[in-house]
C-alpha positions as a printed Julia matrix, in Angstrom:
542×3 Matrix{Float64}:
  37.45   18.13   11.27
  34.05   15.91   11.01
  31.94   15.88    8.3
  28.58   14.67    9.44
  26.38   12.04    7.26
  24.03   13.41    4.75
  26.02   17.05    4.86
  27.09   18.47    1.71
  30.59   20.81    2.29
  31.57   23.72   -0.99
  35.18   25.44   -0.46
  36.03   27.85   -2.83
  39.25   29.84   -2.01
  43.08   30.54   -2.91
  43.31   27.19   -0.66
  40.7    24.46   -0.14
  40.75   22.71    3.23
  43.43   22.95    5.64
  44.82   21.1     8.37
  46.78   22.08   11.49
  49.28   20.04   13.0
  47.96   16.69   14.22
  44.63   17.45   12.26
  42.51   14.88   11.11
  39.75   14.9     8.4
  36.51   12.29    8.76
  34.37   12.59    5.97
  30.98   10.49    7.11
  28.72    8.37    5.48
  26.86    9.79    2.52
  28.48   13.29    3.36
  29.63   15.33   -0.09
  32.52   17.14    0.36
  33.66   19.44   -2.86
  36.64   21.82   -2.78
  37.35   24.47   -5.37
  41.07   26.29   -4.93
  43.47   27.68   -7.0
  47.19   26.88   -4.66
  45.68   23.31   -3.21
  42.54   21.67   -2.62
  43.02   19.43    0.89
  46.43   19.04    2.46
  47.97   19.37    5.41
  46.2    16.32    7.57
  47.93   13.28    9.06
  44.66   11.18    8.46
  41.84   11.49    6.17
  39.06    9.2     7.39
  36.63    7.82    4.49
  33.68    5.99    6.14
  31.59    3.47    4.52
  30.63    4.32    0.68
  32.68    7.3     0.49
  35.12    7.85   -2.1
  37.32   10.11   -3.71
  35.71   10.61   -7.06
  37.87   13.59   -8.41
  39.45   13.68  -10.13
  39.92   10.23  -11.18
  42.87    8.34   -9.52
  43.5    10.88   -7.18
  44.29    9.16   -3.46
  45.11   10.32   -0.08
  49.32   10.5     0.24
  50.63    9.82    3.61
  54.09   11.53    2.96
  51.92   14.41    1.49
  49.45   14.67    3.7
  46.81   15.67    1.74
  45.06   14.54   -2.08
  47.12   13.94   -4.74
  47.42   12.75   -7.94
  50.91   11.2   -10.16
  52.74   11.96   -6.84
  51.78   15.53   -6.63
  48.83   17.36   -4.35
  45.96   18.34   -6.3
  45.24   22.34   -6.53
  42.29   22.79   -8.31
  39.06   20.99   -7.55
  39.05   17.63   -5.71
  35.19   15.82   -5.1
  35.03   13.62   -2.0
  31.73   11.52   -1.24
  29.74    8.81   -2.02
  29.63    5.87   -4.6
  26.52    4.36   -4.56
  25.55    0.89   -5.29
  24.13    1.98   -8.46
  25.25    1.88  -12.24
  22.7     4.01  -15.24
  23.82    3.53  -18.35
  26.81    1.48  -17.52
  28.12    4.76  -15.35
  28.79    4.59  -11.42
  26.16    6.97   -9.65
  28.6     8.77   -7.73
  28.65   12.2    -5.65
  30.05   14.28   -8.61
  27.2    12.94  -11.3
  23.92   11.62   -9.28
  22.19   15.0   -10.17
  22.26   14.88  -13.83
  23.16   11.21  -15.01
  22.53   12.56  -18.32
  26.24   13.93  -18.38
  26.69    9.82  -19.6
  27.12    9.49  -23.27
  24.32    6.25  -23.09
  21.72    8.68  -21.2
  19.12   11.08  -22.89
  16.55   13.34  -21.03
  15.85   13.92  -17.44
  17.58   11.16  -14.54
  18.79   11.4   -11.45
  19.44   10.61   -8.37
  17.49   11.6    -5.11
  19.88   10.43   -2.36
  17.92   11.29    0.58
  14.96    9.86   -0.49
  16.81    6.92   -2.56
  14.9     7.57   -5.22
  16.09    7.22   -9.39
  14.08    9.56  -10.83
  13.73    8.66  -14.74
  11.31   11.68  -16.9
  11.17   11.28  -20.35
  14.64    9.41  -20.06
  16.63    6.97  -22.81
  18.82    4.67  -21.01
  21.22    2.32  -23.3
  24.54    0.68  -22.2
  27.57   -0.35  -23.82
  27.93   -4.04  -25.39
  29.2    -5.72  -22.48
  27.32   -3.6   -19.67
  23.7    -3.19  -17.64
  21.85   -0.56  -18.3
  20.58   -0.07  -15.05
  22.01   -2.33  -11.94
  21.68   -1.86   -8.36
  22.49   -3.41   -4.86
  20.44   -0.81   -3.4
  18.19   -2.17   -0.74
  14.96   -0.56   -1.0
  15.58    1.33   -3.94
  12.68    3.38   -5.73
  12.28    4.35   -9.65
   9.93    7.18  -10.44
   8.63    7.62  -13.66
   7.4    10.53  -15.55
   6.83   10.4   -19.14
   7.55    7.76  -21.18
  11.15    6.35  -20.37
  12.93    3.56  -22.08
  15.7     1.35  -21.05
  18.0    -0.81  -24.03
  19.93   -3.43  -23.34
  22.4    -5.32  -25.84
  24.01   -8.35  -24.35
  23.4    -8.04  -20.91
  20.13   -7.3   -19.32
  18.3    -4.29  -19.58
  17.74   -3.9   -15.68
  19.67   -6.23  -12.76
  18.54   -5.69   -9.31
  20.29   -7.45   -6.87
  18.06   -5.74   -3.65
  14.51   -5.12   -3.01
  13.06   -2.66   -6.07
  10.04   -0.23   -6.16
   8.79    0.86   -9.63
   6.21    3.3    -9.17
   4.21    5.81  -11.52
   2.75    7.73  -12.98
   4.68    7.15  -16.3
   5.69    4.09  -18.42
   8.96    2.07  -19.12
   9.95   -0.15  -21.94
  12.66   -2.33  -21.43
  14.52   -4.45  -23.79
  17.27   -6.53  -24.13
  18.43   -8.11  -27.73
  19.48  -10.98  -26.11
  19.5   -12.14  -22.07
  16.96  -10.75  -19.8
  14.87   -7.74  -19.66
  14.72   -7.63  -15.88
  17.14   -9.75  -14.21
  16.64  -10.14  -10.17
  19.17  -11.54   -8.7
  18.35  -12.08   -5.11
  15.86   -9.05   -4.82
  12.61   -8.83   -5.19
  10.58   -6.15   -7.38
   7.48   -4.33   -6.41
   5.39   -2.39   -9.0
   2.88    0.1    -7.74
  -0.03    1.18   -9.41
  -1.11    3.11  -12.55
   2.42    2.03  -13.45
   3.03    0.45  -17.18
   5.59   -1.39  -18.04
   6.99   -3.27  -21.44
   9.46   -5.37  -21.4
  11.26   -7.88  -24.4
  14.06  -10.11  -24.45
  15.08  -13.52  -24.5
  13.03  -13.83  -20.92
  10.99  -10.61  -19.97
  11.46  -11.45  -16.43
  13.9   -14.04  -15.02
  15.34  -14.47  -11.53
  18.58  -15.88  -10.76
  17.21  -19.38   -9.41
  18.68  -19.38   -6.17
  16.65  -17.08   -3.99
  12.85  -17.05   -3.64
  12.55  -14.17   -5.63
   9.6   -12.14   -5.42
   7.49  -10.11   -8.1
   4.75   -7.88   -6.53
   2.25   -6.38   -9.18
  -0.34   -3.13   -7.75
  -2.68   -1.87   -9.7
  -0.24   -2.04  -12.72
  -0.41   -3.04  -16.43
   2.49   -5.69  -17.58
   3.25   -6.03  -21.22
   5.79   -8.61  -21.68
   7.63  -11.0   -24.31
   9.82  -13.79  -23.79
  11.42  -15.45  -26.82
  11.94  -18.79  -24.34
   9.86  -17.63  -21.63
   7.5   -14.74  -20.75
   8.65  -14.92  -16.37
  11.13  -17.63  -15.86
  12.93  -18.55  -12.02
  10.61  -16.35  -10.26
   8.43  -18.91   -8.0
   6.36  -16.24   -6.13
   3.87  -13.83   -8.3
   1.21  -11.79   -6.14
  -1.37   -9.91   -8.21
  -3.0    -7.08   -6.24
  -5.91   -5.3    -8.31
  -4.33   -6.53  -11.46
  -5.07   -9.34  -14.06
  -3.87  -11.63  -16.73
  -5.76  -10.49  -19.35
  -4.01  -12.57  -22.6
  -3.71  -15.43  -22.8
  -6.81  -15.54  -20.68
  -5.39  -19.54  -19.57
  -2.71  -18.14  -18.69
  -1.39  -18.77  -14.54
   1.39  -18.37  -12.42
   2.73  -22.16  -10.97
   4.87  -21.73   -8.21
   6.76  -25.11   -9.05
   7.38  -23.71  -12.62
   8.59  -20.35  -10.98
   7.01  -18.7   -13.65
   3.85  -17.88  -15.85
   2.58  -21.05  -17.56
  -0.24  -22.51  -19.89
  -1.01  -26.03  -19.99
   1.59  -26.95  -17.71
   4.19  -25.55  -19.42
   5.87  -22.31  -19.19
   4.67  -19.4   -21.41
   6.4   -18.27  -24.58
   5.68  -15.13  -26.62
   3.24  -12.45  -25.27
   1.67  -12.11  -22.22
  -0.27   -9.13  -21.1
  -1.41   -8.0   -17.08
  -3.71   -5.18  -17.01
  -5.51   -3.34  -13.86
  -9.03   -5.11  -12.49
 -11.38   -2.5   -11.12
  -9.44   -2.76   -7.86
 -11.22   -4.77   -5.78
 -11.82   -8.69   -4.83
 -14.95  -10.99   -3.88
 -14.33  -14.0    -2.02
 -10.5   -13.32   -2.94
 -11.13  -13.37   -6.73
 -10.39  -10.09   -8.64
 -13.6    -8.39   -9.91
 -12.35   -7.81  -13.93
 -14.11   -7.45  -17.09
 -14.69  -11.17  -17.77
 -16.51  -11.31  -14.35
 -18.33   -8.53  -13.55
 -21.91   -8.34  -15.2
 -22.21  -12.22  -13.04
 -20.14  -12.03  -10.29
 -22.01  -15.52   -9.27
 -19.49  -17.28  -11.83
 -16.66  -16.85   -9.07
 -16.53  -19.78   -6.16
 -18.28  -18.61   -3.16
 -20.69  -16.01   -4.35
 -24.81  -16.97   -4.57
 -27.97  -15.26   -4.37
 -30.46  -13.46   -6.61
 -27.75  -10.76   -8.28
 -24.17  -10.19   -7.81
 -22.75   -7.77  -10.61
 -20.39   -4.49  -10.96
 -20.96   -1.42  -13.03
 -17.45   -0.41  -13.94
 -18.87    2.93  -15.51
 -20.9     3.94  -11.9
 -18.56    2.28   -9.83
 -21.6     0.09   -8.66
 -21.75   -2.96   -6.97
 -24.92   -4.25   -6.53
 -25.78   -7.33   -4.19
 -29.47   -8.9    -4.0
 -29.89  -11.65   -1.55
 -26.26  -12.62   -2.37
 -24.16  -14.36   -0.24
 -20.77  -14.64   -0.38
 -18.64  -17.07    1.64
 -15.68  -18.21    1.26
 -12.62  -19.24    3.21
 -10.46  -16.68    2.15
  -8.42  -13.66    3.64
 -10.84  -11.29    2.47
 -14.76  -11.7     1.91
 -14.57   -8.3     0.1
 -11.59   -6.29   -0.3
 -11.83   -2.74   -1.71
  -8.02   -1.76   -2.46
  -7.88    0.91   -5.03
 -11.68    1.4    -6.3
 -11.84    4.97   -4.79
 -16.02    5.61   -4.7
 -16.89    2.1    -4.64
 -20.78    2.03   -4.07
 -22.5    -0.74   -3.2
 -25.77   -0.99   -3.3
 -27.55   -3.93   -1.57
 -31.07   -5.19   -1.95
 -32.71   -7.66    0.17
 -30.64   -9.55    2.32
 -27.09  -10.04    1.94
 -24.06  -11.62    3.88
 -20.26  -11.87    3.32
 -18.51  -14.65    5.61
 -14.56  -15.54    6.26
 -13.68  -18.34    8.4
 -10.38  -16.71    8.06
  -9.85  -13.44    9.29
 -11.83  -10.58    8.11
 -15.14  -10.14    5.78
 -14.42   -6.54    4.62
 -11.5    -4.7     4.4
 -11.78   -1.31    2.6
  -8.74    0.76    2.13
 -10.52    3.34    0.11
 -13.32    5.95   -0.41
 -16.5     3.41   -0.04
 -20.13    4.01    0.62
 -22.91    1.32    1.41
 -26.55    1.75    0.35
 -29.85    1.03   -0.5
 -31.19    1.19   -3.85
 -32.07    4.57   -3.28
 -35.55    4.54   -2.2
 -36.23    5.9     1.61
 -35.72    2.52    3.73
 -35.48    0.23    1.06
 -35.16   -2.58    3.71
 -31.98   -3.8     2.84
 -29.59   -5.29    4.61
 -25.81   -6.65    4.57
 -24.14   -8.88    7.24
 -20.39   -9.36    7.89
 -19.53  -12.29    9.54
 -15.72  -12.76    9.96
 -13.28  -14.61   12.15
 -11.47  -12.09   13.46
 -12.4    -8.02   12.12
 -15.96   -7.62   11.13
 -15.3    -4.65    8.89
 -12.02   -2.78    8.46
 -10.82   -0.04    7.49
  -7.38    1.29    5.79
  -5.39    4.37    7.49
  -7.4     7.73    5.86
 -10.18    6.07    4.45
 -13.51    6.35    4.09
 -17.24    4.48    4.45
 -20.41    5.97    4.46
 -23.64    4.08    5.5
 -26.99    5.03    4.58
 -30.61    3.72    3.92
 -29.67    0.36    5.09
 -29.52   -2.1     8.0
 -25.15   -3.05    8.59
 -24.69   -5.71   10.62
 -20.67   -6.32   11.17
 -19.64   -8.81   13.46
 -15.62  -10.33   14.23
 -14.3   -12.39   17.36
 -11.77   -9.21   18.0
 -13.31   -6.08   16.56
 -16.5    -5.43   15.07
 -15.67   -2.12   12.93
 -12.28   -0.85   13.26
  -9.93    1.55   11.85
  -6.06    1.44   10.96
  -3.92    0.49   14.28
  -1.04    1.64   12.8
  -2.27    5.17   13.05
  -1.13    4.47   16.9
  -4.02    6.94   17.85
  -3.37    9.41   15.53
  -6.5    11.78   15.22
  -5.96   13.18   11.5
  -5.05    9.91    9.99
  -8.15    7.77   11.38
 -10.32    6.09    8.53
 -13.89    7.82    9.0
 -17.01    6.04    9.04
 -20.32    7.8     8.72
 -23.43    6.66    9.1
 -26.89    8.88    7.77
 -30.36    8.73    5.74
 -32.03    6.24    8.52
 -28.73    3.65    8.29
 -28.94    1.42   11.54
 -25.52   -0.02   12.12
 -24.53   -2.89   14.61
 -20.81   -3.88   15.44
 -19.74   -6.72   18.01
 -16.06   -7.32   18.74
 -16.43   -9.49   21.9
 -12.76   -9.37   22.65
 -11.09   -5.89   21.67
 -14.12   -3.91   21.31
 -17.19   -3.52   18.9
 -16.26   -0.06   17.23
 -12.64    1.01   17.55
  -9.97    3.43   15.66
 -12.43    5.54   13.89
 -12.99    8.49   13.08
 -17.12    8.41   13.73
 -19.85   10.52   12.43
 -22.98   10.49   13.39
 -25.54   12.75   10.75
 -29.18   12.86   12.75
 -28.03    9.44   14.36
 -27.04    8.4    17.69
 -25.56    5.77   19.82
 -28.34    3.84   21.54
 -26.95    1.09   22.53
 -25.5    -0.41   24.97
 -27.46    2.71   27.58
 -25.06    4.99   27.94
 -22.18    4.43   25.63
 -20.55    7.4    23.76
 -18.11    7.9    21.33
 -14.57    9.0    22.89
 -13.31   11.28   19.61
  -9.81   11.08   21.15
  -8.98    7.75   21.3
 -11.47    6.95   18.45
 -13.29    3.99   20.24
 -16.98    3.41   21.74
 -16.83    3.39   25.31
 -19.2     2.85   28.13
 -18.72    4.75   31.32
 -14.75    5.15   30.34
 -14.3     1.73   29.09
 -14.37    0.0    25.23
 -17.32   -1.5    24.36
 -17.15   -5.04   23.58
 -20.89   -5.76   23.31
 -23.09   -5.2    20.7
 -23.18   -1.19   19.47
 -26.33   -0.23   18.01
 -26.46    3.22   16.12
 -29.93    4.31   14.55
 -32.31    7.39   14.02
 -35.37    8.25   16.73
 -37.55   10.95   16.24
 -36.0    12.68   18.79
 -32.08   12.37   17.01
 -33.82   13.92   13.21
 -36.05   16.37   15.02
 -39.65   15.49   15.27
 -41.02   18.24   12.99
 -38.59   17.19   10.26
 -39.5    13.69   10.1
 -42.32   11.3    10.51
 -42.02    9.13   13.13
 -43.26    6.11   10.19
 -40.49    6.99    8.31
 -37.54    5.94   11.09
 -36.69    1.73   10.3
 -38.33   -0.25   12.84
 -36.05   -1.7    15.25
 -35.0    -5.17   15.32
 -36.57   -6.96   17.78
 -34.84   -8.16   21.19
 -34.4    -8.13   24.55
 -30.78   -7.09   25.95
 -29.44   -6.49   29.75
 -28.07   -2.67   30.45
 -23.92   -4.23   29.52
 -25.88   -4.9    25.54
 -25.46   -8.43   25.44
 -28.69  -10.04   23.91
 -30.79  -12.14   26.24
 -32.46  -15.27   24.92
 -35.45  -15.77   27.27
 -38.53  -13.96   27.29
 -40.06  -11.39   29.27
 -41.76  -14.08   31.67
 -38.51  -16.23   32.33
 -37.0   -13.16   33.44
 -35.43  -12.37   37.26
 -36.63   -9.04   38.37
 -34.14   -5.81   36.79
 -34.16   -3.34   34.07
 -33.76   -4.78   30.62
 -34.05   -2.66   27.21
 -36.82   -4.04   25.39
 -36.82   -3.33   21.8
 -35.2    -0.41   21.93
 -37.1     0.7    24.98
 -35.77    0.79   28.45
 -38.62   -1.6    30.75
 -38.54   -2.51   34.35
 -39.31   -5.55   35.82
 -40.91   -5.94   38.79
């Protein structure tokens, strides 16, 4: 008899499970197998197979016997109720997680409120939970790779002696509740060869003798999202933890406060940090690969690569508005919306983001681009990046209107998620309406691919001929990608000429391209004889 992974097996009878002659019994990996019988639980099998992490876990000390052939306990076959299944790498409240428990961990005298155990999903789901330990135990350890903890509610996590939390895999802490962790003495969080990730609108407070500490061996990593840290260290705030990535998060006190690699930790004035430290969320986006935060925002020209006439953020609109600004900077992103879902940006005059890196905008959100709201308000914005012109994150969003978008990368001009792998519904969408004249050139991949692309009283008019393919989600010319400059505005003709001025449509830039797109820098005379599109307008040379 075979017990397949992940299946979960209930007997309830005068007998249990019962073998026949040379039967076997394999219980697989993560399987739960629970028997309920009054005369005997399992006997009668030459072999019972356990696979990897399975265990008998009632009742306690109960083993397979050979000479028995079935469970038993003190010598003598169990008859009542006998638990087979897994013991995972995973200790709440100083209790093993184990196949008879992982449901309710509460049934632990050191656990209060809702936790448990998802083990499909590996997920520890704390709501509203009180986790303590005895004296010489962890609260919370695991060796689970990958493992996740959801909060709900407000959840808190008491150490004594030992640490409050030891992690000896990779950890995800994600929201949308809060956790305060303490340990009277020793570490709060302890990470012994994993690393921990916390996602955002996640808080977390954390006290002990170090708030964070890693074991000083491993290149332990913590990973901070959109999160707010609170955390005390009676000898050190983060101690032994030599890589520290803030992602739309910021140290906020002390303000010269900074993580130092070499340290392995969070220092001021060269030394590492003792007392209170506290990270809070940023407004979820960077320029020139500096968070945009409440110390920056009303002059964004105080960070290193950003000049012009006005660079500031309007955390209460969401606004970003850029006057003749220019930032450049040698850095991953030029702009990087993450997690500011609505970001506007409003540009005036003109403006250009450069990175001699890889790419000048990524957005991974709900974005739009504007003018300052005025009908053609003449401004403009310019992406100039090494590789990607202007990205796009899997599901997102950008709308352009009003203004003149000029993005321009050695691979791709504007481009979507690849990971979508062509997938139609999950394609980030980029619309472009209200007299917006767009221009993308990826000279190698293509100019506008992976989209989802929509066109309100718009069209694709250059290079002749070029269309959008909606299934593959790229611009194409006569079946194959674009790669030379795509040029998207409003004629009369595209807005209906009884609904719209021909004065008000935004004039054209000027220029003189061959029927493949590609700009041509002579002039009409210098010429050979062919058919050229001449400012927009297709002209014939005799």
């Amino acid at each position: 008899m075979d017990v397949a992974q992940f299946a979960i097996l209930n007997v309830k009878g005068n007998t249990g499970i019962v073998g026949f002659q040379s039967a076997e019994l394999a219980v697989r990996n993560d399987a739960i197998v629970t028997t309920d019988a009054k005369s005997g639980a399992i006997f009668s099998f030459k072999n019972i197979i356990l696979e990897r992490q399975i265990s008998i876990c009632a009742p306690d000390d109960a083993v397979y016997d050979k000479k028995l052939k079935g469970i038993a306990k003190d010598g003598s076959l169990v008859k009542d109720r006998v638990v087979i299944g897994p013991v995972y790498d995973l200790k709440v409240g100083g209790m093993q997680v184990t196949a008879t428990n992982y449901n309710d961990l509460s049934v632990n005298d050191f656990v209060d409120g809702n936790a448990s155990y998802d083990r499909a999903r590996n997920i520890l789901n704390l709501n509203g939970a009180t986790v303590g330990a005895p004296i010489e135990d962890v609260a919370i350890e695991s060796g689970i790779p990958d493992l996740k903890i959801k909060l709900g509610g407000v959840n808190k996590v008491n150490g004594s002696n030992y640490p409050g939390m030891l992690l000896r895999a990779n950890t995800f802490i994600y929201g949308p509740g809060q956790i305060d962790i303490s340990a009277g003495y020793n570490c709060g969080i302890y990470l012994e060869g994993g690393n921990l990730t916390v996602g955002q609108r996640c808080r977390i407070g954390i006290t002990g003798d170090y708030a964070i500490a890693g074991d000083g061996k491993s290149p332990t990593q913590l990973y901070l999202n959109n999160s707010t840290l609170q955390a005390e260290g009676r000898e050190a705030v983060i101690s032994s933890v030599p890589f520290v990535v803030l992602n739309g998060c910021y140290i906020s006190e002390p303000l010269n406060a900074k993580f130092d690699v070499f340290k392995g930790g969070l220092v001021v004035d060269g030394a590492l940090l003792k007392g209170k430290a506290v990270i809070e969320p940023s407004y979820g986006f960077t320029i020139a690969g500096q968070e945009v935060t409440p110390l920056n925002c009303n002059d964004l020209k105080v960070i290193d690569g950003v000049t012009g006439d006005l660079a500031m953020y309007d955390p209460a609109t969401k606004t970003l508005t850029l006057k003749n600004a220019f930032i450049i900077k040698d850095s991953y992103y030029g702009l990087h919306n993450m997690y500011a879902d609505e970001l506007n940006i409003v540009v005036q005059g003109l403006n250009n983001i450069s990175s001699n890196v890889a790419m000048k905008c990524d957005m991974d959100t709900k974005t739009r681009i504007t003018g300052d709201g005025s009908m053609l308000s003449g401004g403009s914005l310019y992406l100039d990046g090494k590789s990607i012109g202007l990205s796009l994150g899997c599901s997102s969003s950008l709308v352009v209107e009003e203004i003149e978008l000029n993005a321009r990368g050695d691979k791709r001009g504007i481009t979507g998620d690849s990971y979508t792998y062509g997938l139609r519904d999950e394609r980030s969408t980029v619309t472009v309406q209200n007299y917006a004249v767009v221009e993308a050139l990826g000279s190698e991949e293509g100019s506008i691919r992976e989209t989802r692309l929509i066109l309100n009283k718009c069209a694709i008019h250059e290079p002749l001929d070029a269309e959008y393919d909606i299934e593959k989600g790229d611009v194409t010319l006569w079946g194959k990608i674009v790669k030379a400059p795509v040029i998207i505005y409003a004629t009369p003709e595209d807005v209906g000429i009884d609904a719209v001025g021909a004065d008000l449509v935004p004039v054209r830039r000027q220029g003189i391209y061959n029927l493949q797109g590609t700009r041509l820098p002579q002039d009409w005379e210098s010429l050979p004889k062919g058919i050229y599109i001449v400012d927009g307008v297709k002209r014939v040379k005799e």
